[in-house]
Tab-separated table of C-alpha atoms in Angstrom:
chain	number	residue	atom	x	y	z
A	1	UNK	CA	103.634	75.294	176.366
A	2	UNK	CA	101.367	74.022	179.328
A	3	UNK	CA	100.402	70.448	178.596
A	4	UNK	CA	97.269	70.688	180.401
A	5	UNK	CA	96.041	70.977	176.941
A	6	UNK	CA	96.790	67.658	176.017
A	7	UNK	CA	95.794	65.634	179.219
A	8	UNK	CA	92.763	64.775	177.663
A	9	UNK	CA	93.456	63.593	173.996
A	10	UNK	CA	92.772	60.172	173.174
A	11	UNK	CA	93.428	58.197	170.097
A	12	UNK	CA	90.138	56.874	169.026
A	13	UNK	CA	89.049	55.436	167.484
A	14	UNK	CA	92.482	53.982	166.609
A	15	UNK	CA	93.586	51.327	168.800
A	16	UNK	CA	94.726	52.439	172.463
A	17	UNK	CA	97.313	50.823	174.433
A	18	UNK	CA	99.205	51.664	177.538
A	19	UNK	CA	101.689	52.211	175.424
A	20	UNK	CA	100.221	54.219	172.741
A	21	UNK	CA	99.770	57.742	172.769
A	22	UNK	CA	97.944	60.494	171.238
A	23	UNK	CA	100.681	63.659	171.589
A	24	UNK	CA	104.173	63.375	171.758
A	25	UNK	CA	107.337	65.530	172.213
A	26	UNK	CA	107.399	66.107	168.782
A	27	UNK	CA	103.927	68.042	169.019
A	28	UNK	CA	105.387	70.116	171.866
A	29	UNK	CA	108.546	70.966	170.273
A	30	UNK	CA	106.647	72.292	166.555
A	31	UNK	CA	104.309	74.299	169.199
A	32	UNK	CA	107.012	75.866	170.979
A	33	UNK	CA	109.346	76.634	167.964
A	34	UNK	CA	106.037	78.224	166.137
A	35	UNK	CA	104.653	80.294	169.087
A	36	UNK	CA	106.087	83.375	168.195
A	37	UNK	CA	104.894	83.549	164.650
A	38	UNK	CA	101.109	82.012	165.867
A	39	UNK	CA	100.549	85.170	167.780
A	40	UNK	CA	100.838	87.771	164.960
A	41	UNK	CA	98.393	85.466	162.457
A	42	UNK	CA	94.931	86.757	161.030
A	43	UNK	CA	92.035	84.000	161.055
A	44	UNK	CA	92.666	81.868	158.332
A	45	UNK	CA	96.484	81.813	157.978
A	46	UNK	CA	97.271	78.870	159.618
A	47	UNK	CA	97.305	75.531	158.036
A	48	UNK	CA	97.901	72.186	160.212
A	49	UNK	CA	99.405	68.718	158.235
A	50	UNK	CA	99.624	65.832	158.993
A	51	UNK	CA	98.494	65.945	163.008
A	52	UNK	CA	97.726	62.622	164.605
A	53	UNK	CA	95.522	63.430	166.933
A	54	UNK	CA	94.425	66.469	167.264
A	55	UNK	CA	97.475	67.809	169.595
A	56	UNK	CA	98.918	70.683	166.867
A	57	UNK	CA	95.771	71.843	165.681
A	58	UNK	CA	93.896	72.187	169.474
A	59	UNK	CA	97.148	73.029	170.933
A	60	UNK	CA	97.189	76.464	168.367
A	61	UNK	CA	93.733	77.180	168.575
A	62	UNK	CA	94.249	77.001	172.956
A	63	UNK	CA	97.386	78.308	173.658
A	64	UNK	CA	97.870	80.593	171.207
A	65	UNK	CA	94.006	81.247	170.226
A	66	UNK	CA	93.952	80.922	166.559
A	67	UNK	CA	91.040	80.586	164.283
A	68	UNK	CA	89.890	79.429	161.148
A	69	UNK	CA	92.634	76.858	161.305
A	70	UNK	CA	92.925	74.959	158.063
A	71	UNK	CA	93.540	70.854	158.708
A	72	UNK	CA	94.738	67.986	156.658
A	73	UNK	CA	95.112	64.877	157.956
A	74	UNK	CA	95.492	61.918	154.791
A	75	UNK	CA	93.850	59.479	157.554
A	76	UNK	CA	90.621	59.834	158.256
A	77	UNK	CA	91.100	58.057	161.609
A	78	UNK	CA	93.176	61.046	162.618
A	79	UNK	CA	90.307	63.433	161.029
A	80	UNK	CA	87.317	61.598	163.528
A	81	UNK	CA	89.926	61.588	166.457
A	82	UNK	CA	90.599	65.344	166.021
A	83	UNK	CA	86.710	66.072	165.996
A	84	UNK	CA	86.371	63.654	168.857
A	85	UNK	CA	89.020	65.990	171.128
A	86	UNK	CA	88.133	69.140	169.665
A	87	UNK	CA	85.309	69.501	172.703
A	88	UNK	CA	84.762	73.376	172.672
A	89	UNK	CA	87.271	74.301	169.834
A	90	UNK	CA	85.337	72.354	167.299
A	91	UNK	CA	84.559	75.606	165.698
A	92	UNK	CA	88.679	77.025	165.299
A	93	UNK	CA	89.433	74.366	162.603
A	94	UNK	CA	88.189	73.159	159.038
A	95	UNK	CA	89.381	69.917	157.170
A	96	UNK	CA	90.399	70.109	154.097
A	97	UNK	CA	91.405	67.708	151.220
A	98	UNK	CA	95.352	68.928	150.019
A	99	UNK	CA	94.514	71.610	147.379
A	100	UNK	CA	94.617	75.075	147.361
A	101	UNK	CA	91.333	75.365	149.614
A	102	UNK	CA	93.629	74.047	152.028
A	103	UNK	CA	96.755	75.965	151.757
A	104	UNK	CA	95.690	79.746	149.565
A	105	UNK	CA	97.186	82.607	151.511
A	106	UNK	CA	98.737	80.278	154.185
A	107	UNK	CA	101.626	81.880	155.858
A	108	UNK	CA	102.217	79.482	158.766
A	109	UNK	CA	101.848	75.144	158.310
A	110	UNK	CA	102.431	72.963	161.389
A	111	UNK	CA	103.272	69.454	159.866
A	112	UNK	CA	104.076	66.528	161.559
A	113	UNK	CA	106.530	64.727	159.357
A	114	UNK	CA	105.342	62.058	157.054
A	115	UNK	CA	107.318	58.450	157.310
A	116	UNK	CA	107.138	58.623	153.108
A	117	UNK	CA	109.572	61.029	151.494
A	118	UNK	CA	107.134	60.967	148.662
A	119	UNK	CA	104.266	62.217	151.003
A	120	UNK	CA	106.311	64.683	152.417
A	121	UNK	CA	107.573	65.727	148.519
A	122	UNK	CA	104.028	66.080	147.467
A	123	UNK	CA	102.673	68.276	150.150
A	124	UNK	CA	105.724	70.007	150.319
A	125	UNK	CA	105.125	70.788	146.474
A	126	UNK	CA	101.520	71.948	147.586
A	127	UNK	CA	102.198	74.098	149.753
A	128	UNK	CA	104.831	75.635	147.251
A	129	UNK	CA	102.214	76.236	144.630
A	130	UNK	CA	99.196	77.794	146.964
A	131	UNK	CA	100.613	79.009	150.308
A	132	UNK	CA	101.747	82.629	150.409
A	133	UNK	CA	104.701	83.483	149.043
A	134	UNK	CA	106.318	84.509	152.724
A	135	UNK	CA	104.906	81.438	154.246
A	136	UNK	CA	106.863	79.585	157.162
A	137	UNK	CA	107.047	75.675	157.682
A	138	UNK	CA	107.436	74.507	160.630
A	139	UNK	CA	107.362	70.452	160.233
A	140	UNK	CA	108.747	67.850	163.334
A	141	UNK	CA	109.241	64.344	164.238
A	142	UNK	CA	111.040	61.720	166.118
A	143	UNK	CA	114.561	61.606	165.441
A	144	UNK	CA	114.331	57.878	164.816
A	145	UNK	CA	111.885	58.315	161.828
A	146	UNK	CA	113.899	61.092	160.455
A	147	UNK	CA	116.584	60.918	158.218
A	148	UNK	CA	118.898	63.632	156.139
A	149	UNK	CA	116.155	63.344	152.631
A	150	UNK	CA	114.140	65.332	154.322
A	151	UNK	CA	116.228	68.227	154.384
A	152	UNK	CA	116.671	67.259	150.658
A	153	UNK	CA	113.069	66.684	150.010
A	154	UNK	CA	111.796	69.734	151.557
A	155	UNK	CA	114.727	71.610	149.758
A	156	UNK	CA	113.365	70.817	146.166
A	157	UNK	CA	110.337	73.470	147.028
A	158	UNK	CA	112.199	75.907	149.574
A	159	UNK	CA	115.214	77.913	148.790
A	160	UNK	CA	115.725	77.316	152.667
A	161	UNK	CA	115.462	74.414	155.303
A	162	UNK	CA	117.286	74.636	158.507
A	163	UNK	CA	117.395	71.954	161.180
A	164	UNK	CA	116.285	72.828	164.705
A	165	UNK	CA	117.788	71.680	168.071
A	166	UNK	CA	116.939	68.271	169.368
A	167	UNK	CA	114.694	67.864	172.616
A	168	UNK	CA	113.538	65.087	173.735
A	169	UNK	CA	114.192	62.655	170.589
A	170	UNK	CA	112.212	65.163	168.580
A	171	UNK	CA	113.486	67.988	166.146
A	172	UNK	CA	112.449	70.369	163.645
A	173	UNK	CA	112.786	71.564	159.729
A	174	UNK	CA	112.357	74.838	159.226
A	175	UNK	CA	111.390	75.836	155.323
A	176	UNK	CA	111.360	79.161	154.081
A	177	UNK	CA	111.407	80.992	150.575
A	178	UNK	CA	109.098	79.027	147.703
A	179	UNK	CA	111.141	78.175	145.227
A	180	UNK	CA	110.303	79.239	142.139
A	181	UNK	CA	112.507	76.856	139.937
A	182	UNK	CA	110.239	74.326	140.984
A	183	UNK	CA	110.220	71.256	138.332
A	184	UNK	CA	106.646	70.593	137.586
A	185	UNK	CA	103.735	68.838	139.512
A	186	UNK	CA	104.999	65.097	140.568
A	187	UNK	CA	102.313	63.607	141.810
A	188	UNK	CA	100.459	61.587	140.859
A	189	UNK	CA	102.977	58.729	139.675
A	190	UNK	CA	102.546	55.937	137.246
A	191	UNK	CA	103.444	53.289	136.125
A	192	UNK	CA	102.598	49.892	134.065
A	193	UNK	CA	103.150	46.943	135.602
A	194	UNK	CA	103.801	43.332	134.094
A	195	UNK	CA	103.997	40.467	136.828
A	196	UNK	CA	102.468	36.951	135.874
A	197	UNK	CA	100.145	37.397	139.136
A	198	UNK	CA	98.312	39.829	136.999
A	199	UNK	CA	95.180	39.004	135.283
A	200	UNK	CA	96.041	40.725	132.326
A	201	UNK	CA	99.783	41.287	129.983
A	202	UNK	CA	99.455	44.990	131.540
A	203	UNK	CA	98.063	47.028	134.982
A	204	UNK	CA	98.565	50.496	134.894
A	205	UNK	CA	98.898	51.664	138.333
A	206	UNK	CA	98.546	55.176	139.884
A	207	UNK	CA	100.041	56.462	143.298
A	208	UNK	CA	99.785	59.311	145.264
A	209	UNK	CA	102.864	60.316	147.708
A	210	UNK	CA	101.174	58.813	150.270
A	211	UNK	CA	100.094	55.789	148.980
A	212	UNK	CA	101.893	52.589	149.760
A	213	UNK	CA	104.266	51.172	147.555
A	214	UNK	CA	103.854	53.568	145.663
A	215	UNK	CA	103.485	52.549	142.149
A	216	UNK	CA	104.816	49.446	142.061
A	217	UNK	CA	103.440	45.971	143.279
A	218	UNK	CA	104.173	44.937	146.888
A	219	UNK	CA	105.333	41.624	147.801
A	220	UNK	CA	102.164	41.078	149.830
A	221	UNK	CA	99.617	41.781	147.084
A	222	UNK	CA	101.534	39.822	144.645
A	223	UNK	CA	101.077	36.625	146.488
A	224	UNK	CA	97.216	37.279	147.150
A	225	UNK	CA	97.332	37.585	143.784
A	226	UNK	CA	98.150	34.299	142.672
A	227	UNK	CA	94.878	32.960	145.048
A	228	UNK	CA	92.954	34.834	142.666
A	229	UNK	CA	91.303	31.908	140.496
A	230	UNK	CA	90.626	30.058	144.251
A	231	UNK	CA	87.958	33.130	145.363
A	232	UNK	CA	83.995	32.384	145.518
A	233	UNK	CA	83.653	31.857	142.156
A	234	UNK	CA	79.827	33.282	141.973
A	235	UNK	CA	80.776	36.571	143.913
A	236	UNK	CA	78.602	39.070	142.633
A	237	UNK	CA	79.944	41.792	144.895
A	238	UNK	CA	83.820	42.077	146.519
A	239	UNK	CA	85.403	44.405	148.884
A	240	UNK	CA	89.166	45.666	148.750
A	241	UNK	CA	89.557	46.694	152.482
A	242	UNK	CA	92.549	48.816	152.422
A	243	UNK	CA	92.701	49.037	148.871
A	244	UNK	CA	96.302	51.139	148.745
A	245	UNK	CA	96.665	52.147	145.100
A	246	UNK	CA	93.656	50.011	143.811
A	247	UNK	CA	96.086	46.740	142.539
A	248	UNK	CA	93.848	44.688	144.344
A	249	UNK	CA	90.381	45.918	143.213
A	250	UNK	CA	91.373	46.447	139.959
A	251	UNK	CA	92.685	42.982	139.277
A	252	UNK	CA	89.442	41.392	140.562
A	253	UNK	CA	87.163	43.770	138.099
A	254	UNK	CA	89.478	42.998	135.258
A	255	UNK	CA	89.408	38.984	135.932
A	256	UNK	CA	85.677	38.865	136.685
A	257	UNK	CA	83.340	41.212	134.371
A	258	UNK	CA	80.499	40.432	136.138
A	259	UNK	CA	82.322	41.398	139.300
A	260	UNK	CA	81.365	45.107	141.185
A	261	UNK	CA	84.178	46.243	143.681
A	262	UNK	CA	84.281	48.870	146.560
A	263	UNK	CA	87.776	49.620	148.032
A	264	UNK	CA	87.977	51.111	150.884
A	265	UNK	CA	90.828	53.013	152.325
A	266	UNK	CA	90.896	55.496	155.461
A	267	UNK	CA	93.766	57.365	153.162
A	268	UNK	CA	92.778	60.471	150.995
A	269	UNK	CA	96.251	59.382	148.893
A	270	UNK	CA	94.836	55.645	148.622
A	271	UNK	CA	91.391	56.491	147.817
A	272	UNK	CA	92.470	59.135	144.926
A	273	UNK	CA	95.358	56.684	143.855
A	274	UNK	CA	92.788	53.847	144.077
A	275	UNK	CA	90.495	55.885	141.799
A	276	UNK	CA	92.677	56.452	139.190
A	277	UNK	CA	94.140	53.307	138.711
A	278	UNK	CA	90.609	51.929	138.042
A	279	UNK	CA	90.245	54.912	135.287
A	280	UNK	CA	93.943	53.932	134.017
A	281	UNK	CA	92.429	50.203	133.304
A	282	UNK	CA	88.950	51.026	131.792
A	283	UNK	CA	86.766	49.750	134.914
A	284	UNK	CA	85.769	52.806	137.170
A	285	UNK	CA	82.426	51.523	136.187
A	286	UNK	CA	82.582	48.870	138.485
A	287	UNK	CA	85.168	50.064	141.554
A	288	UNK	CA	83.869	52.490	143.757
A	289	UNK	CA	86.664	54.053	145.437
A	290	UNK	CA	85.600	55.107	149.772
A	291	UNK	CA	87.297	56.899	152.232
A	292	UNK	CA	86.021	55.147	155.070
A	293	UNK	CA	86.940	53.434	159.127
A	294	UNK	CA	87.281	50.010	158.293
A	295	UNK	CA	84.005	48.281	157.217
A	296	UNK	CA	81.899	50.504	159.827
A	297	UNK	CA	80.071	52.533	156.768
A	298	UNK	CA	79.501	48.992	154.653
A	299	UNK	CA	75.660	47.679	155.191
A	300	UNK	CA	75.367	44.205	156.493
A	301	UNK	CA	75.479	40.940	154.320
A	302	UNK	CA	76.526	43.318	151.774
A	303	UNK	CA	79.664	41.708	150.126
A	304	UNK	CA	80.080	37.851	148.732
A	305	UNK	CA	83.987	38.463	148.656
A	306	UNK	CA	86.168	40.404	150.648
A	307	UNK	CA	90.389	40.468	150.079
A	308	UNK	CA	92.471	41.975	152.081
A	309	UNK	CA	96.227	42.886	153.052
A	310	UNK	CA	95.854	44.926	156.057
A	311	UNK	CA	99.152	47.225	157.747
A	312	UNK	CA	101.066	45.850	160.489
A	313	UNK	CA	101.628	49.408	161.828
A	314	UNK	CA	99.689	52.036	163.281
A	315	UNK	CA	101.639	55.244	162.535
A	316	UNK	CA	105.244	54.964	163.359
A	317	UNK	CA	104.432	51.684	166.076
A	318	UNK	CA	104.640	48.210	165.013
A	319	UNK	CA	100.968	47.419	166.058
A	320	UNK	CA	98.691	43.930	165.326
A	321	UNK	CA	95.565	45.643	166.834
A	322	UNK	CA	95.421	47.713	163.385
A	323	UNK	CA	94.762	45.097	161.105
A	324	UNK	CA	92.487	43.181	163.841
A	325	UNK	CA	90.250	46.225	163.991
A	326	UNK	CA	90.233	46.394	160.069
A	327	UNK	CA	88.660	42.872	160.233
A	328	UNK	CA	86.729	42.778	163.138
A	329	UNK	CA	83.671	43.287	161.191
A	330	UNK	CA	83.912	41.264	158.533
A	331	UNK	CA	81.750	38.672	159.414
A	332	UNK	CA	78.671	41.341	159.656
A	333	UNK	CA	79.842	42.551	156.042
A	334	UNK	CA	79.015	39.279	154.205
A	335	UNK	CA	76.507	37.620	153.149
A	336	UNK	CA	76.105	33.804	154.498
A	337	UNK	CA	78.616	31.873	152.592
A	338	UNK	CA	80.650	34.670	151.714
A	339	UNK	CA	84.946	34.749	151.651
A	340	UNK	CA	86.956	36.959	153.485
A	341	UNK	CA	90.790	36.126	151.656
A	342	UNK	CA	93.262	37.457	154.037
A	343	UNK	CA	97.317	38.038	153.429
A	344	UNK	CA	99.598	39.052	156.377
A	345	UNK	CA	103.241	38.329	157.526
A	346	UNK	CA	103.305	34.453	159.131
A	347	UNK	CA	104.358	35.781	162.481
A	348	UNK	CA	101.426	37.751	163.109
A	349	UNK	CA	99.137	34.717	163.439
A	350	UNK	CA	95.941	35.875	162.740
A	351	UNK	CA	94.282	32.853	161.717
A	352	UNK	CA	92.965	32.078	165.082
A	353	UNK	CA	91.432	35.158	165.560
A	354	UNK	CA	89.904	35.283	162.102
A	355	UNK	CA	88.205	31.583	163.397
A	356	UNK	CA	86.677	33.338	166.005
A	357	UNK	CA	85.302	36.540	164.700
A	358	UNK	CA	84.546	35.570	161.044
A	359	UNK	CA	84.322	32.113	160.537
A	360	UNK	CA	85.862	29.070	159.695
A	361	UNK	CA	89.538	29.297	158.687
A	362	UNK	CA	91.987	27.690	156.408
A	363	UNK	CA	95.089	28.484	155.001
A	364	UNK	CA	95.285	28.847	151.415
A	365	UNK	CA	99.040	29.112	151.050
A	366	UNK	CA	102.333	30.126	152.442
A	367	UNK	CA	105.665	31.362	151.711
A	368	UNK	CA	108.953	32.272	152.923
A	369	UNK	CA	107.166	35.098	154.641
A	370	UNK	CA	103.143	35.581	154.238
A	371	UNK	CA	100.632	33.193	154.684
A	372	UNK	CA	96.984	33.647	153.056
A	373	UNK	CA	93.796	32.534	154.626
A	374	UNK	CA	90.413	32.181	153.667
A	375	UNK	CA	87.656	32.788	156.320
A	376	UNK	CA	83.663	31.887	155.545
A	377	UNK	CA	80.826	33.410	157.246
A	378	UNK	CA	78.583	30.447	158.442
């Protein structure tokens, strides 16, 4: 396919780098391998996962002219950077949430691949229980993010999964024939977890496929954790920015009755797993669970408190930018005298940077591998 399509797609709003790109070979290669069952769809039939930037779902609606294109895309960054490239074919798509809105009567999904087998097990699952019962998936990555459990994964929903030919350091898995053997709805997970970090004997936690961690307590969390007792003690109002499966905001609410939370995640797996573990632990009363860029929705001097352990990754890329964008606004989200508690890997170095855009910095504490800060707003 021509990629005169594609010479204009950016990534915004996530970060941009010479380096960084908004369509890859992988894009190409699921276009090409799908072209000949794009032309024969009816409006409607096509669903899109997982597309970074916009490149699968503008490339179908371009090259191959399909409509009423049905999009999921867990980050929302990737949702506002498809609407931001969709320039005249803003009308040929729809975003959807992953239910059976999304995939009823589907009979062709585009996926890019997920990094998480347990993402791509739970929309595989999905699309088993509400796409058409001929439907053809087409999914496609990077051969360095892709690994044989895919085949397996994808295999526990399809009675059929072939691998395409390589090109260009991409491939593709082809799954065909629901499986009707299926073994019941996975996802959500759970689990209770019982760590000494924890402000209570028990923390049931709930995770999505897509979710990090999944349901179980990452190393970085667990040592913010233990800072806990150290946070403004009078904070009437905290933020979890990039709240994951809702450890962190649920931990506060639980230590601190008086204490109302909003975690915010740009995931639609975070914010649901977020949302549940606060209903798992009695205090959805007080932990408002967003889908939102960052801090860019949260009113000014709005938060006395605001913890975070921010990704070192955007996408597949190892990637500082993505955190420093996360926190760039901190210092207009809270109030005069306000914390912003901060855990990242030691080698990053972000304490400098939090100095300049937030406010005085110390650090609170460091191990073998993460240090924590604390940052107030003058």
């Amino acid at each position: 396919m021509s990629d005169h399509v594609f010479a204009t797609l950016r990534r915004w709003p996530d970060v941009e780098a010479p380096n960084l790109f908004a369509v890859d070979a992988s894009d190409r290669l699921i276009l090409d391998e799908a072209e000949s069952q794009l032309a024969d769809l009816q409006p409607g039939e096509l669903v899109v996962m997982g597309d970074n930037y916009g490149a699968l779902t503008l490339g179908a609606a371009a090259l191959a002219g399909c409509r009423g294109i049905r999009v999921f895309q867990d980050s929302l960054v990737s949702e506002l950077a498809l609407a931001s490239n969709a320039g005249d074919l803003v009308d040929r798509y729809e975003s959807h949430t992953l239910n059976g809105s999304l995939l009823s009567g589907a009979r062709v999904v585009l996926m890019q691949l997920p990094r998480s087998l347990a993402e791509l097990d739970e929309w595989a699952q999905a699309i088993a229980r509400h796409a058409a019962p001929d439907v053809t998936v087409i999914a496609g990555g990077r051969l360095k993010h892709m690994t044989l459990a895919m085949n397996d994964v994808l295999a526990r929903s399809f009675n059929e999964v072939n691998a395409g030919r390589a090109r260009q350091k991409s491939r593709t898995l082809t799954a065909l024939g629901i499986r009707h053997d299926n073994d019941g709805q996975r996802y959500p997970t759970t689990s209770v977890l019982r760590e000494p970090e924890l402000p209570v004997d028990e923390l049931t936690v709930s995770a999505h496929g897509g979710a990090f961690a999944g349901a179980t307590l990452d190393i970085g969390t667990r040592f913010l954790l233990t800072f806990l007792p150290e946070m403004k003690a009078d904070a009437g109002s905290a933020i979890d920015l990039g709240s994951g499966t809702g450890v962190l905001a649920a931990s506060l609410a639980l230590a601190r009755p008086g204490l109302n939370v909003v975690a915010i995640d740009q995931s639609i797996a975070a914010v649901a797993s977020t949302r549940e573990t606060a209903d798992a632990n009695g205090v959805e009363a007080r932990v408002e669970a967003a889908r939102e860029d960052a801090l860019t929705e949260r009113p000014a001097a709005s938060a006395d408190l605001i913890v975070c352990n921010p990704p070192f990754h955007t996408g597949a890329t190892v990637h500082a930018g993505v955190a420093l964008r996360m926190l760039a606004d901190a210092r207009r989200a809270l109030k005069p005298g306000g914390e912003l508690w901060v855990v990242f890997n030691t080698h990053l170095g972000y304490r400098d940077y939090l100095n300049r855009t937030v406010g005085p910095t110390r650090q609170a504490g460091r191990n073998s591998k993460f240090t924590v800060t604390v940052s107030v707003r003058a």
